[in-house]
């Protein structure tokens, strides 16, 4: 979501009386690729761009392709095949080993349904969103680049541009929305030919909530913001450094009326270093829907909290214990506050990705799920 927000911000700064722009989007990946489906790059006609569609091996050619799309005012699709042993092929020797379809769409600021405008409406949402983009159809080339967001069944039936495929695409789209997995699928047209549709699921930015006002919150706050996470700190605003506000953090007083907004895409880290404060915050955290509750300190400190709750007749169920990560962080030998912040941030990312947080060299199969 960080990249999308940067693209939206850059788009909103364009003076379209002087400049034009196009959006490049990875529409399909087969095999290995540094970026996955949905990666985007906003390109201006003067050669400046924001975002990226690869690790650098495709950006140069993509820049030229985007400028052509701007000049022609028509979307286009380009397939980069970096699997062939051809030294003239873009990407050879630069870490790519896959087939990558990239859609180039010129942007019309007067069109409220242009791809960036649709992203803007969803960039700060706390719910997943489905956007369907037609990325290929030889028999109906005018459909290339048509984008349909999903809001309701009635809206979808009204807006999807290929009525004969509407029900099938919606069924697959809702499944993608349920699993949170973007995919690109082929559909047979009744009159012959096939249409390729990218069913992209835009997930909310992860929301990091830090409870505490000591010095160790700052490295974790900085890492979280660098990752594009939304940030809330529960601490006395008068006792926190102004750098938190520069990071765009919302700082809430522990005794104030406003509380953090916690949902299924929120990670909580309890780091007050005061047993009673962390214990009270843990009880509140257990009543929330967060899948990650990080607790600093040794394992016996968390066990003391569990024992206290059990003695009081409120034992922590096993499913809730699985949400508590104590001591918080991956085992990387972290010692300094910065290293500890790194280990916690990595553990949070692994938790939300459903991954074990182990070394990639131990992973069986590909890095990315297909």
mmCIF file of N, CA, C and O in Angstrom, residues 47-86:
data_model
loop_
_atom_site.group_PDB
_atom_site.id
_atom_site.type_symbol
_atom_site.label_atom_id
_atom_site.label_comp_id
_atom_site.label_asym_id
_atom_site.label_seq_id
_atom_site.Cartn_x
_atom_site.Cartn_y
_atom_site.Cartn_z
ATOM 1 N N UNK A 47 9.880 11.683 -18.291
ATOM 2 C CA UNK A 47 10.800 10.614 -17.908
ATOM 3 C C UNK A 47 10.894 10.339 -16.431
ATOM 4 O O UNK A 47 11.504 9.350 -16.017
ATOM 5 N N UNK A 48 10.285 11.174 -15.611
ATOM 6 C CA UNK A 48 10.281 10.926 -14.160
ATOM 7 C C UNK A 48 9.277 9.818 -13.849
ATOM 8 O O UNK A 48 8.223 9.737 -14.483
ATOM 9 N N UNK A 49 9.601 8.951 -12.906
ATOM 10 C CA UNK A 49 8.637 7.916 -12.526
ATOM 11 C C UNK A 49 8.662 7.670 -11.026
ATOM 12 O O UNK A 49 9.639 7.960 -10.344
ATOM 13 N N UNK A 50 7.565 7.126 -10.531
ATOM 14 C CA UNK A 50 7.387 6.800 -9.125
ATOM 15 C C UNK A 50 6.924 5.351 -9.036
ATOM 16 O O UNK A 50 6.016 4.939 -9.756
ATOM 17 N N UNK A 51 7.521 4.591 -8.124
ATOM 18 C CA UNK A 51 7.167 3.174 -8.008
ATOM 19 C C UNK A 51 8.098 2.324 -8.850
ATOM 20 O O UNK A 51 9.148 2.784 -9.321
ATOM 21 N N UNK A 52 7.718 1.072 -9.050
ATOM 22 C CA UNK A 52 8.561 0.185 -9.841
ATOM 23 C C UNK A 52 7.844 -1.108 -10.169
ATOM 24 O O UNK A 52 6.946 -1.533 -9.446
ATOM 25 N N UNK A 53 8.255 -1.734 -11.266
ATOM 26 C CA UNK A 53 7.649 -2.991 -11.691
ATOM 27 C C UNK A 53 8.649 -4.140 -11.681
ATOM 28 O O UNK A 53 8.298 -5.272 -12.008
ATOM 29 N N UNK A 54 9.899 -3.853 -11.312
ATOM 30 C CA UNK A 54 10.911 -4.901 -11.234
ATOM 31 C C UNK A 54 12.004 -4.413 -10.307
ATOM 32 O O UNK A 54 11.867 -3.384 -9.648
ATOM 33 N N UNK A 55 13.112 -5.134 -10.282
ATOM 34 C CA UNK A 55 14.248 -4.712 -9.483
ATOM 35 C C UNK A 55 15.136 -3.731 -10.210
ATOM 36 O O UNK A 55 16.229 -3.433 -9.744
ATOM 37 N N UNK A 56 14.681 -3.239 -11.366
ATOM 38 C CA UNK A 56 15.457 -2.292 -12.149
ATOM 39 C C UNK A 56 15.722 -2.750 -13.561
ATOM 40 O O UNK A 56 16.109 -1.942 -14.421
ATOM 41 N N UNK A 57 15.483 -4.032 -13.847
ATOM 42 C CA UNK A 57 15.821 -4.554 -15.170
ATOM 43 C C UNK A 57 14.791 -4.191 -16.238
ATOM 44 O O UNK A 57 15.102 -4.233 -17.424
ATOM 45 N N UNK A 58 13.583 -3.820 -15.854
ATOM 46 C CA UNK A 58 12.548 -3.504 -16.837
ATOM 47 C C UNK A 58 12.205 -2.020 -16.901
ATOM 48 O O UNK A 58 11.552 -1.576 -17.851
ATOM 49 N N UNK A 59 12.616 -1.260 -15.900
ATOM 50 C CA UNK A 59 12.148 0.118 -15.795
ATOM 51 C C UNK A 59 12.524 0.972 -17.004
ATOM 52 O O UNK A 59 11.730 1.803 -17.456
ATOM 53 N N UNK A 60 13.737 0.780 -17.547
ATOM 54 C CA UNK A 60 14.155 1.593 -18.688
ATOM 55 C C UNK A 60 13.247 1.400 -19.888
ATOM 56 O O UNK A 60 12.769 2.369 -20.491
ATOM 57 N N UNK A 61 12.998 0.147 -20.245
ATOM 58 C CA UNK A 61 12.114 -0.108 -21.377
ATOM 59 C C UNK A 61 10.685 0.280 -21.047
ATOM 60 O O UNK A 61 9.966 0.822 -21.897
ATOM 61 N N UNK A 62 10.263 0.030 -19.821
ATOM 62 C CA UNK A 62 8.902 0.381 -19.422
ATOM 63 C C UNK A 62 8.671 1.882 -19.509
ATOM 64 O O UNK A 62 7.579 2.339 -19.852
ATOM 65 N N UNK A 63 9.695 2.657 -19.223
ATOM 66 C CA UNK A 63 9.588 4.108 -19.341
ATOM 67 C C UNK A 63 9.255 4.506 -20.771
ATOM 68 O O UNK A 63 8.360 5.321 -21.021
ATOM 69 N N UNK A 64 9.951 3.905 -21.715
ATOM 70 C CA UNK A 64 9.681 4.220 -23.124
ATOM 71 C C UNK A 64 8.295 3.747 -23.545
ATOM 72 O O UNK A 64 7.584 4.440 -24.287
ATOM 73 N N UNK A 65 7.910 2.579 -23.082
ATOM 74 C CA UNK A 65 6.582 2.058 -23.437
ATOM 75 C C UNK A 65 5.473 2.948 -22.872
ATOM 76 O O UNK A 65 4.458 3.174 -23.522
ATOM 77 N N UNK A 66 5.677 3.418 -21.662
ATOM 78 C CA UNK A 66 4.676 4.293 -21.049
ATOM 79 C C UNK A 66 4.558 5.601 -21.816
ATOM 80 O O UNK A 66 3.450 6.129 -22.014
ATOM 81 N N UNK A 67 5.689 6.134 -22.253
ATOM 82 C CA UNK A 67 5.655 7.376 -23.024
ATOM 83 C C UNK A 67 4.940 7.177 -24.358
ATOM 84 O O UNK A 67 4.236 8.067 -24.839
ATOM 85 N N UNK A 68 5.080 5.986 -24.950
ATOM 86 C CA UNK A 68 4.342 5.677 -26.175
ATOM 87 C C UNK A 68 2.846 5.619 -25.905
ATOM 88 O O UNK A 68 2.036 6.082 -26.720
ATOM 89 N N UNK A 69 2.474 5.048 -24.765
ATOM 90 C CA UNK A 69 1.051 4.977 -24.412
ATOM 91 C C UNK A 69 0.482 6.377 -24.214
ATOM 92 O O UNK A 69 -0.656 6.668 -24.596
ATOM 93 N N UNK A 70 1.276 7.260 -23.633
ATOM 94 C CA UNK A 70 0.835 8.645 -23.450
ATOM 95 C C UNK A 70 0.617 9.310 -24.801
ATOM 96 O O UNK A 70 -0.393 9.983 -25.032
ATOM 97 N N UNK A 71 1.574 9.097 -25.721
ATOM 98 C CA UNK A 71 1.492 9.739 -27.039
ATOM 99 C C UNK A 71 0.313 9.211 -27.852
ATOM 100 O O UNK A 71 -0.377 9.968 -28.544
ATOM 101 N N UNK A 72 0.069 7.892 -27.762
ATOM 102 C CA UNK A 72 -1.010 7.284 -28.552
ATOM 103 C C UNK A 72 -2.368 7.404 -27.889
ATOM 104 O O UNK A 72 -3.412 7.203 -28.523
ATOM 105 N N UNK A 73 -2.355 7.695 -26.571
ATOM 106 C CA UNK A 73 -3.574 7.773 -25.775
ATOM 107 C C UNK A 73 -4.360 6.460 -25.793
ATOM 108 O O UNK A 73 -5.586 6.451 -25.669
ATOM 109 N N UNK A 74 -3.615 5.366 -25.928
ATOM 110 C CA UNK A 74 -4.225 4.044 -25.938
ATOM 111 C C UNK A 74 -3.455 3.123 -25.006
ATOM 112 O O UNK A 74 -2.222 3.157 -24.970
ATOM 113 N N UNK A 75 -4.148 2.271 -24.240
ATOM 114 C CA UNK A 75 -3.436 1.300 -23.407
ATOM 115 C C UNK A 75 -2.758 0.237 -24.265
ATOM 116 O O UNK A 75 -3.176 -0.014 -25.411
ATOM 117 N N UNK A 76 -1.717 -0.351 -23.732
ATOM 118 C CA UNK A 76 -1.006 -1.414 -24.448
ATOM 119 C C UNK A 76 -0.499 -2.431 -23.446
ATOM 120 O O UNK A 76 -0.341 -2.139 -22.261
ATOM 121 N N UNK A 77 -0.251 -3.634 -23.944
ATOM 122 C CA UNK A 77 0.275 -4.713 -23.114
ATOM 123 C C UNK A 77 1.601 -5.183 -23.694
ATOM 124 O O UNK A 77 1.719 -5.383 -24.911
ATOM 125 N N UNK A 78 2.601 -5.352 -22.854
ATOM 126 C CA UNK A 78 3.911 -5.839 -23.272
ATOM 127 C C UNK A 78 4.277 -7.033 -22.408
ATOM 128 O O UNK A 78 4.102 -7.002 -21.181
ATOM 129 N N UNK A 79 4.760 -8.078 -23.041
ATOM 130 C CA UNK A 79 5.209 -9.266 -22.321
ATOM 131 C C UNK A 79 6.727 -9.310 -22.334
ATOM 132 O O UNK A 79 7.344 -9.299 -23.401
ATOM 133 N N UNK A 80 7.324 -9.356 -21.157
ATOM 134 C CA UNK A 80 8.767 -9.486 -21.013
ATOM 135 C C UNK A 80 9.059 -10.933 -20.642
ATOM 136 O O UNK A 80 8.639 -11.409 -19.592
ATOM 137 N N UNK A 81 9.798 -11.624 -21.526
ATOM 138 C CA UNK A 81 10.152 -13.022 -21.281
ATOM 139 C C UNK A 81 11.643 -13.085 -20.982
ATOM 140 O O UNK A 81 12.474 -13.013 -21.883
ATOM 141 N N UNK A 82 11.971 -13.203 -19.709
ATOM 142 C CA UNK A 82 13.378 -13.247 -19.305
ATOM 143 C C UNK A 82 13.838 -14.665 -18.992
ATOM 144 O O UNK A 82 14.842 -14.865 -18.304
ATOM 145 N N UNK A 83 13.098 -15.646 -19.492
ATOM 146 C CA UNK A 83 13.492 -17.043 -19.272
ATOM 147 C C UNK A 83 14.362 -17.561 -20.408
ATOM 148 O O UNK A 83 15.024 -18.585 -20.265
ATOM 149 N N UNK A 84 14.358 -16.860 -21.551
ATOM 150 C CA UNK A 84 15.094 -17.343 -22.712
ATOM 151 C C UNK A 84 16.575 -16.996 -22.603
ATOM 152 O O UNK A 84 16.950 -15.970 -22.055
ATOM 153 N N UNK A 85 17.392 -17.850 -23.154
ATOM 154 C CA UNK A 85 18.845 -17.640 -23.158
ATOM 155 C C UNK A 85 19.198 -16.740 -24.336
ATOM 156 O O UNK A 85 19.813 -17.145 -25.315
ATOM 157 N N UNK A 86 18.775 -15.485 -24.215
ATOM 158 C CA UNK A 86 18.948 -14.509 -25.288
ATOM 159 C C UNK A 86 19.510 -13.236 -24.661
ATOM 160 O O UNK A 86 18.820 -12.541 -23.931
#
